[in-house]
Amino acid sequence: MSVSYVAQLLANGVVAGSVYALVGAGFALIYSVSRFFHFSHAATFTVGGYAAWSLMALGTPIVLAGTGGVAAAAVCGLLLERFLYRSFRRRSASALVLLLASIGVYTVLENTIAMVFGNQALSLVQKPAVPGTSIIGARLTEVQLAAVIITLVTFLALQTGSKLTKTALLIRAVASNATLAAARGISLDRVSLVVFCIGSGLSGIAGVLTAMDVDIVPTVGMYPFMMGVVAAVVGGVRSVWGSVFGGYMLGIAQNLSILMVDARWTPTLAFLVMILFLLLRPTGFFGKSVRSTTV
Amino acid sequence: MDYVLHILILAAIYGVLAMSLELVLGRTGLITLGHAVVYACGAYSSAVLTLRFGVSASLGLLAGMALAGAISCLVALVSLRLHADNFVIATFGLQVAGHSILLNWIGVTQGPFGMPGIPRPEILGWRLDSSLDFLLLSYGIVGLAAVVLWRVGFGPLGRLLLAIKEDEVFCRSVGKNVFQSKLTALVVGSMLAAVSGSIYAHYATYVDPTTFTVNESILIISMVIMGGVGRLAGPLLGAAVLVALPEGLRFVGLPEQLAGNLRQILYGLLLILVLLLRPRGLIGRYAID
């Protein structure tokens, strides 16, 4: 086992972790405000990837196509919140009903994409395989390197935004106490729109980056979504930064586990990690401790 | 004629599945995204035990029930204590991990190739060869499952579960064991799902991982919501409707793969529409909330 092999696994872990961190952060952001398990988060991921693919197929340059993909995912989340979840909230539907509706949306979106684009794998970037850039013996392709950097820039922007803007303050207010926030005149509807837009956008970035790196199929969003959820559990479901941390940890841990176990067992291992966290530290690394169910 | 029998048998198999999920979803208000995995426990236990070890069908069925019960017990133990969403998260994890195990544990499950040639069962000297035999068996199982669910879901435990759904803290304050009640519902529901899986394996004589994806879990949920909760007939009707309805799509003449996608879209749309327009489903006693 050489140093460069371990370095390669670490690098792969950071690449995978970037995707998990983006999906997990989006999931946690949406969950912190809307308080339901947004299952179609997996579908917005796919929407982002396929939108980018379509734009590139039409001859759009790669940067523009990627941006378009992210925008499509964000708009998709926005529309879902405005036209579906909002009408459910108006009927004071519970988190359970919203989850069920979200499951329905996921099924419809995924299969509509399959009917339009087909169930076969599509690859976005058709280029000959190149050796890639070497960093301490680990090789990353241009796309992977770009993915890592884009993710870091995204998180930096998110961090700056959450420090400086008033919107971020409103989001935190609703997340910490929705009733009190409403009493102070903060509109849940508007905050939800913003949150769904940003959260789905994050998922869309992950979708586009995945589509650029590997082939995409209509079910492509399910696995990163699951990993994003695990990342959120590890980091504390309501904590966006906890989920980012959880995502990177999960990606790196998964790839390092290849040293000991066959790679095909990684989803099962991730599940076991999640079970352990739910058992021993249900609020995650950074989550504040919560007292049972709120009445 | 065989075609009609086939649809009827499928409706029965899914009917048992939907009834078993109603016990969890309708009584406790918990939603499991991993019902396809406990269903798979039954199907694969039967397949592996009868094919590899030549064990009798009834023993395979019992093993499947035990496995499903144990797995759901584990999931409940780690996720039922704190918040309802932890249960959703844990069962979703179970679904993804379970499907991945079916796909990758090639030594036992033959992975993506599936397991063909599962023998038709023999019960007390009665060999089930024809579809008609299976029709009798599957509706016998529906009857048995209904009796079990009537005892569990509509007796004292069922009433307690409904009370817990209304006010968990109150139930605790009068000395009821909330965790144990939910656990019982979940374990019984999972074991019944395994029975259904076992019947499916012997009927189809072939199992492969594509049957047990998250989409299957979603389908079972849609059946329960469609039919409605609070009545045993609700999930049965929901299952019958969702099995029969897409058969109409056969006559549109789409290629098989696209027809599958269209079927899923139909399930998803129906799920959303029922929740929006008729939250208690077709014949449910109360709305999901």
Coordinates of C-alpha atoms in Angstrom, one line a residue, chain A:
Chain A
M1 CA 0.0 0.0 0.0
S2 CA 1.8 3.1 -1.3
V3 CA 1.4 6.7 -0.1
S4 CA 0.1 7.6 -3.5
Y5 CA -2.6 5.0 -3.3
V6 CA -3.9 6.4 0.0
A7 CA -3.5 10.0 -1.4
Q8 CA -5.7 8.9 -4.4
L9 CA -8.3 7.5 -2.1
L10 CA -8.3 10.7 0.0
A11 CA -8.6 12.8 -3.2
N12 CA -11.5 10.6 -4.4
G13 CA -13.1 11.0 -1.0
V14 CA -12.9 14.8 -1.2
V15 CA -14.5 14.7 -4.7
A16 CA -17.3 12.4 -3.5
G17 CA -17.6 14.3 -0.3
S18 CA -18.1 17.6 -2.2
V19 CA -21.2 16.2 -3.8
Y20 CA -22.5 14.7 -0.5
A21 CA -21.8 18.0 1.3
L22 CA -23.7 20.0 -1.3
V23 CA -26.7 17.7 -1.3
G24 CA -26.6 17.4 2.5
A25 CA -26.4 21.2 3.1
G26 CA -29.3 21.8 0.7
F27 CA -31.3 19.1 2.5
A28 CA -30.5 20.5 6.0
L29 CA -31.3 24.1 4.9
I30 CA -34.7 23.1 3.5
Y31 CA -35.4 20.9 6.6
S32 CA -34.5 23.6 9.0
V33 CA -37.3 25.8 7.7
S34 CA -39.9 23.5 6.3
R35 CA -39.5 20.7 8.8
F36 CA -40.3 17.9 6.5
F37 CA -38.3 15.2 4.8
H38 CA -37.9 16.7 1.3
F39 CA -37.7 13.5 -0.7
S40 CA -37.8 15.2 -4.2
H41 CA -34.4 16.7 -3.3
A42 CA -33.2 13.6 -5.1
A43 CA -35.1 14.7 -8.2
T44 CA -33.9 18.3 -8.2
F45 CA -30.4 16.9 -8.4
T46 CA -31.3 14.9 -11.5
V47 CA -33.1 17.9 -13.0
G48 CA -29.9 19.9 -12.7
G49 CA -27.8 17.3 -14.4
Y50 CA -30.2 16.7 -17.2
A51 CA -30.8 20.4 -17.8
A52 CA -27.0 20.9 -18.1
W53 CA -26.9 17.9 -20.5
S54 CA -29.6 19.4 -22.7
L55 CA -28.0 22.8 -22.9
M56 CA -24.7 21.2 -23.9
A57 CA -26.4 19.1 -26.5
L58 CA -27.7 22.3 -27.9
G59 CA -24.2 23.7 -28.2
T60 CA -24.1 25.9 -25.1
P61 CA -20.5 26.4 -23.7
I62 CA -19.9 24.3 -20.6
V63 CA -19.8 27.1 -18.0
L64 CA -23.1 28.5 -19.3
A65 CA -24.7 25.0 -19.5
G66 CA -23.6 24.3 -15.9
T67 CA -25.1 27.6 -14.7
G68 CA -28.3 26.8 -16.6
G69 CA -28.5 23.4 -14.9
V70 CA -28.1 24.9 -11.5
A71 CA -30.7 27.5 -12.3
A72 CA -33.1 24.8 -13.6
A73 CA -32.8 22.9 -10.3
A74 CA -33.3 26.1 -8.2
V75 CA -36.4 27.1 -10.3
C76 CA -37.7 23.5 -9.9
G77 CA -37.5 23.8 -6.1
L78 CA -39.1 27.2 -6.2
L79 CA -42.0 26.0 -8.3
L80 CA -42.6 23.0 -6.0
E81 CA -42.7 25.2 -3.0
R82 CA -44.9 27.9 -4.6
F83 CA -47.5 25.7 -6.3
L84 CA -47.5 22.4 -4.3
Y85 CA -46.1 22.6 -0.8
R86 CA -47.6 26.0 -0.1
S87 CA -51.1 24.8 -1.0
F88 CA -50.6 21.8 1.4
R89 CA -49.4 24.2 4.1
R90 CA -52.6 26.3 3.6
R91 CA -54.5 23.2 4.5
S92 CA -52.3 22.9 7.6
A93 CA -51.0 19.6 6.3
S94 CA -48.6 17.7 8.6
A95 CA -45.0 16.9 7.9
L96 CA -46.1 13.4 7.0
V97 CA -48.5 14.5 4.3
L98 CA -45.8 16.9 2.9
L99 CA -43.4 14.0 2.8
L100 CA -45.9 11.8 0.9
A101 CA -46.5 14.6 -1.6
S102 CA -42.8 15.0 -2.0
I103 CA -42.5 11.3 -2.7
G104 CA -45.1 11.6 -5.4
V105 CA -43.3 14.5 -6.9
Y106 CA -40.0 12.5 -7.0
T107 CA -41.7 9.7 -8.8
V108 CA -43.3 12.0 -11.4
L109 CA -40.1 14.0 -12.0
E110 CA -37.8 11.0 -12.3
N111 CA -40.0 9.1 -14.6
T112 CA -40.8 12.1 -16.8
I113 CA -37.1 12.6 -17.2
A114 CA -36.8 8.9 -18.1
M115 CA -39.5 9.2 -20.7
V116 CA -38.0 12.3 -22.3
F117 CA -34.3 11.3 -22.3
G118 CA -34.6 7.5 -22.1
N119 CA -33.4 5.2 -19.4
Q120 CA -30.0 4.7 -20.9
A121 CA -26.9 6.4 -19.5
L122 CA -26.0 9.8 -21.1
S123 CA -22.5 11.2 -20.9
L124 CA -22.1 14.9 -20.9
V125 CA -18.5 15.5 -21.6
Q126 CA -17.2 13.4 -24.5
K127 CA -13.5 13.8 -24.2
P128 CA -10.7 11.2 -24.4
A129 CA -9.6 10.1 -21.0
V130 CA -6.6 12.2 -19.9
P131 CA -4.2 11.3 -17.0
G132 CA -5.3 14.3 -15.0
T133 CA -3.4 16.6 -12.6
S134 CA -1.2 15.0 -10.0
I135 CA -1.2 16.2 -6.4
I136 CA 1.1 14.2 -4.1
G137 CA 0.6 11.2 -6.2
A138 CA -3.1 11.4 -6.5
R139 CA -4.6 12.1 -9.9
L140 CA -7.7 14.1 -10.4
T141 CA -9.3 15.0 -13.8
E142 CA -9.8 18.6 -14.6
V143 CA -13.5 18.2 -14.0
Q144 CA -13.0 16.7 -10.6
L145 CA -10.6 19.4 -9.6
A146 CA -13.0 22.0 -10.8
A147 CA -15.8 20.3 -8.9
V148 CA -13.8 20.5 -5.6
I149 CA -13.0 24.2 -6.2
I150 CA -16.5 25.1 -7.3
T151 CA -17.9 23.4 -4.1
L152 CA -15.5 25.3 -1.9
V153 CA -16.4 28.6 -3.6
T154 CA -20.1 27.8 -3.2
F155 CA -19.7 27.2 0.5
L156 CA -17.6 30.3 0.9
A157 CA -20.3 32.4 -0.8
L158 CA -22.9 30.7 1.4
Q159 CA -20.9 31.5 4.5
T160 CA -20.5 35.1 3.5
G161 CA -24.2 35.4 2.6
S162 CA -25.3 33.9 5.9
K163 CA -23.1 36.5 7.7
L164 CA -24.0 39.6 5.8
T165 CA -27.5 39.4 4.4
K166 CA -30.8 40.1 6.2
T167 CA -32.4 37.2 4.4
A168 CA -30.1 34.8 6.3
L169 CA -31.2 36.3 9.5
L170 CA -34.9 35.8 8.6
I171 CA -34.1 32.2 7.6
R172 CA -32.5 31.6 11.0
A173 CA -35.4 33.2 12.8
V174 CA -37.9 30.9 11.1
A175 CA -35.7 27.9 11.6
S176 CA -35.4 28.6 15.3
N177 CA -39.0 29.4 16.0
A178 CA -41.5 29.6 13.2
T179 CA -44.4 30.8 15.3
L180 CA -42.4 33.6 17.0
A181 CA -41.0 34.6 13.6
A182 CA -44.6 34.8 12.2
A183 CA -45.7 36.9 15.1
R184 CA -42.9 39.3 14.4
G185 CA -44.2 39.7 10.8
I186 CA -41.8 37.5 9.0
S187 CA -43.5 35.8 6.1
L188 CA -43.0 32.0 6.2
D189 CA -44.1 31.8 2.6
R190 CA -41.3 34.1 1.4
V191 CA -38.6 32.6 3.5
S192 CA -39.7 29.2 2.3
L193 CA -39.4 30.3 -1.3
V194 CA -35.9 31.5 -0.7
V195 CA -34.9 28.4 1.2
F196 CA -36.2 26.0 -1.5
C197 CA -34.5 28.0 -4.2
I198 CA -31.1 28.0 -2.5
G199 CA -31.4 24.4 -1.2
S200 CA -32.5 23.0 -4.6
G201 CA -29.8 25.1 -6.2
L202 CA -27.2 23.4 -4.0
S203 CA -28.5 20.1 -5.0
G204 CA -28.5 21.2 -8.6
I205 CA -24.8 22.2 -8.4
A206 CA -24.1 18.7 -7.1
G207 CA -26.2 17.3 -10.0
V208 CA -24.3 19.3 -12.6
L209 CA -20.9 18.4 -11.2
T210 CA -21.8 14.7 -11.2
A211 CA -23.1 14.9 -14.7
M212 CA -19.9 16.5 -15.9
D213 CA -17.8 13.9 -14.1
V214 CA -19.6 10.6 -14.9
D215 CA -22.6 9.4 -16.9
I216 CA -26.1 10.2 -15.8
V217 CA -29.3 8.0 -15.7
P218 CA -32.7 9.1 -14.5
T219 CA -32.2 7.5 -11.1
V220 CA -28.8 9.2 -10.6
G221 CA -30.1 11.4 -7.8
M222 CA -31.1 8.7 -5.4
Y223 CA -27.7 7.6 -4.2
P224 CA -26.2 11.0 -3.5
F225 CA -29.4 12.0 -1.9
M226 CA -29.2 9.1 0.5
M227 CA -25.6 10.0 1.2
G228 CA -26.6 13.7 1.7
V229 CA -29.2 12.5 4.2
V230 CA -26.5 10.4 6.0
A231 CA -24.2 13.5 6.0
A232 CA -27.0 15.5 7.5
V233 CA -27.6 12.9 10.2
V234 CA -23.9 12.8 11.0
G235 CA -23.7 16.6 11.2
G236 CA -27.0 17.3 12.8
V237 CA -30.1 17.5 10.6
R238 CA -30.8 21.2 11.3
S239 CA -27.2 22.3 11.0
V240 CA -26.1 23.3 7.5
W241 CA -22.4 23.5 8.3
G242 CA -22.7 20.3 10.3
S243 CA -24.0 18.6 7.1
V244 CA -21.2 20.1 5.0
F245 CA -18.7 18.6 7.5
G246 CA -20.6 15.3 7.6
G247 CA -20.6 15.2 3.8
Y248 CA -16.8 15.5 3.5
M249 CA -16.3 13.1 6.4
L250 CA -18.6 10.5 4.8
G251 CA -16.9 10.8 1.4
I252 CA -13.4 10.4 2.8
A253 CA -14.4 7.6 5.2
Q254 CA -16.1 5.7 2.4
N255 CA -13.1 5.9 0.1
L256 CA -10.6 5.0 2.9
S257 CA -12.8 2.0 3.8
I258 CA -11.9 0.6 0.4
L259 CA -8.6 -0.3 2.1
M260 CA -10.4 -2.7 4.3
V261 CA -13.6 -3.8 2.6
D262 CA -14.8 -4.3 -1.0
A263 CA -16.0 -1.1 -2.6
R264 CA -19.5 -2.6 -3.3
W265 CA -20.2 -2.5 0.4
T266 CA -19.9 1.2 0.8
P267 CA -23.7 2.0 0.7
T268 CA -24.2 -0.7 3.4
L269 CA -21.4 0.8 5.5
A270 CA -22.8 4.3 5.2
F271 CA -26.1 2.9 6.4
L272 CA -24.4 1.3 9.4
V273 CA -22.6 4.6 10.2
M274 CA -26.0 6.3 10.1
I275 CA -27.5 3.7 12.4
L276 CA -24.7 4.2 14.9
F277 CA -25.2 7.9 14.9
L278 CA -28.9 7.6 15.4
L279 CA -28.3 5.3 18.3
L280 CA -25.4 7.1 20.0
R281 CA -25.7 10.7 18.9
P282 CA -29.0 11.3 17.3
T283 CA -28.5 15.1 17.0
G284 CA -25.2 14.6 15.1
F285 CA -21.8 16.1 15.8
F286 CA -22.9 19.7 16.0
G287 CA -26.7 19.4 16.6
K288 CA -28.1 21.0 19.7
S289 CA -29.7 18.4 21.9
V290 CA -33.4 18.3 21.5
R291 CA -35.9 17.1 24.0
S292 CA -38.1 14.4 22.5
T293 CA -41.0 15.4 20.3
T294 CA -42.2 19.0 20.4
V295 CA -45.9 19.2 21.1

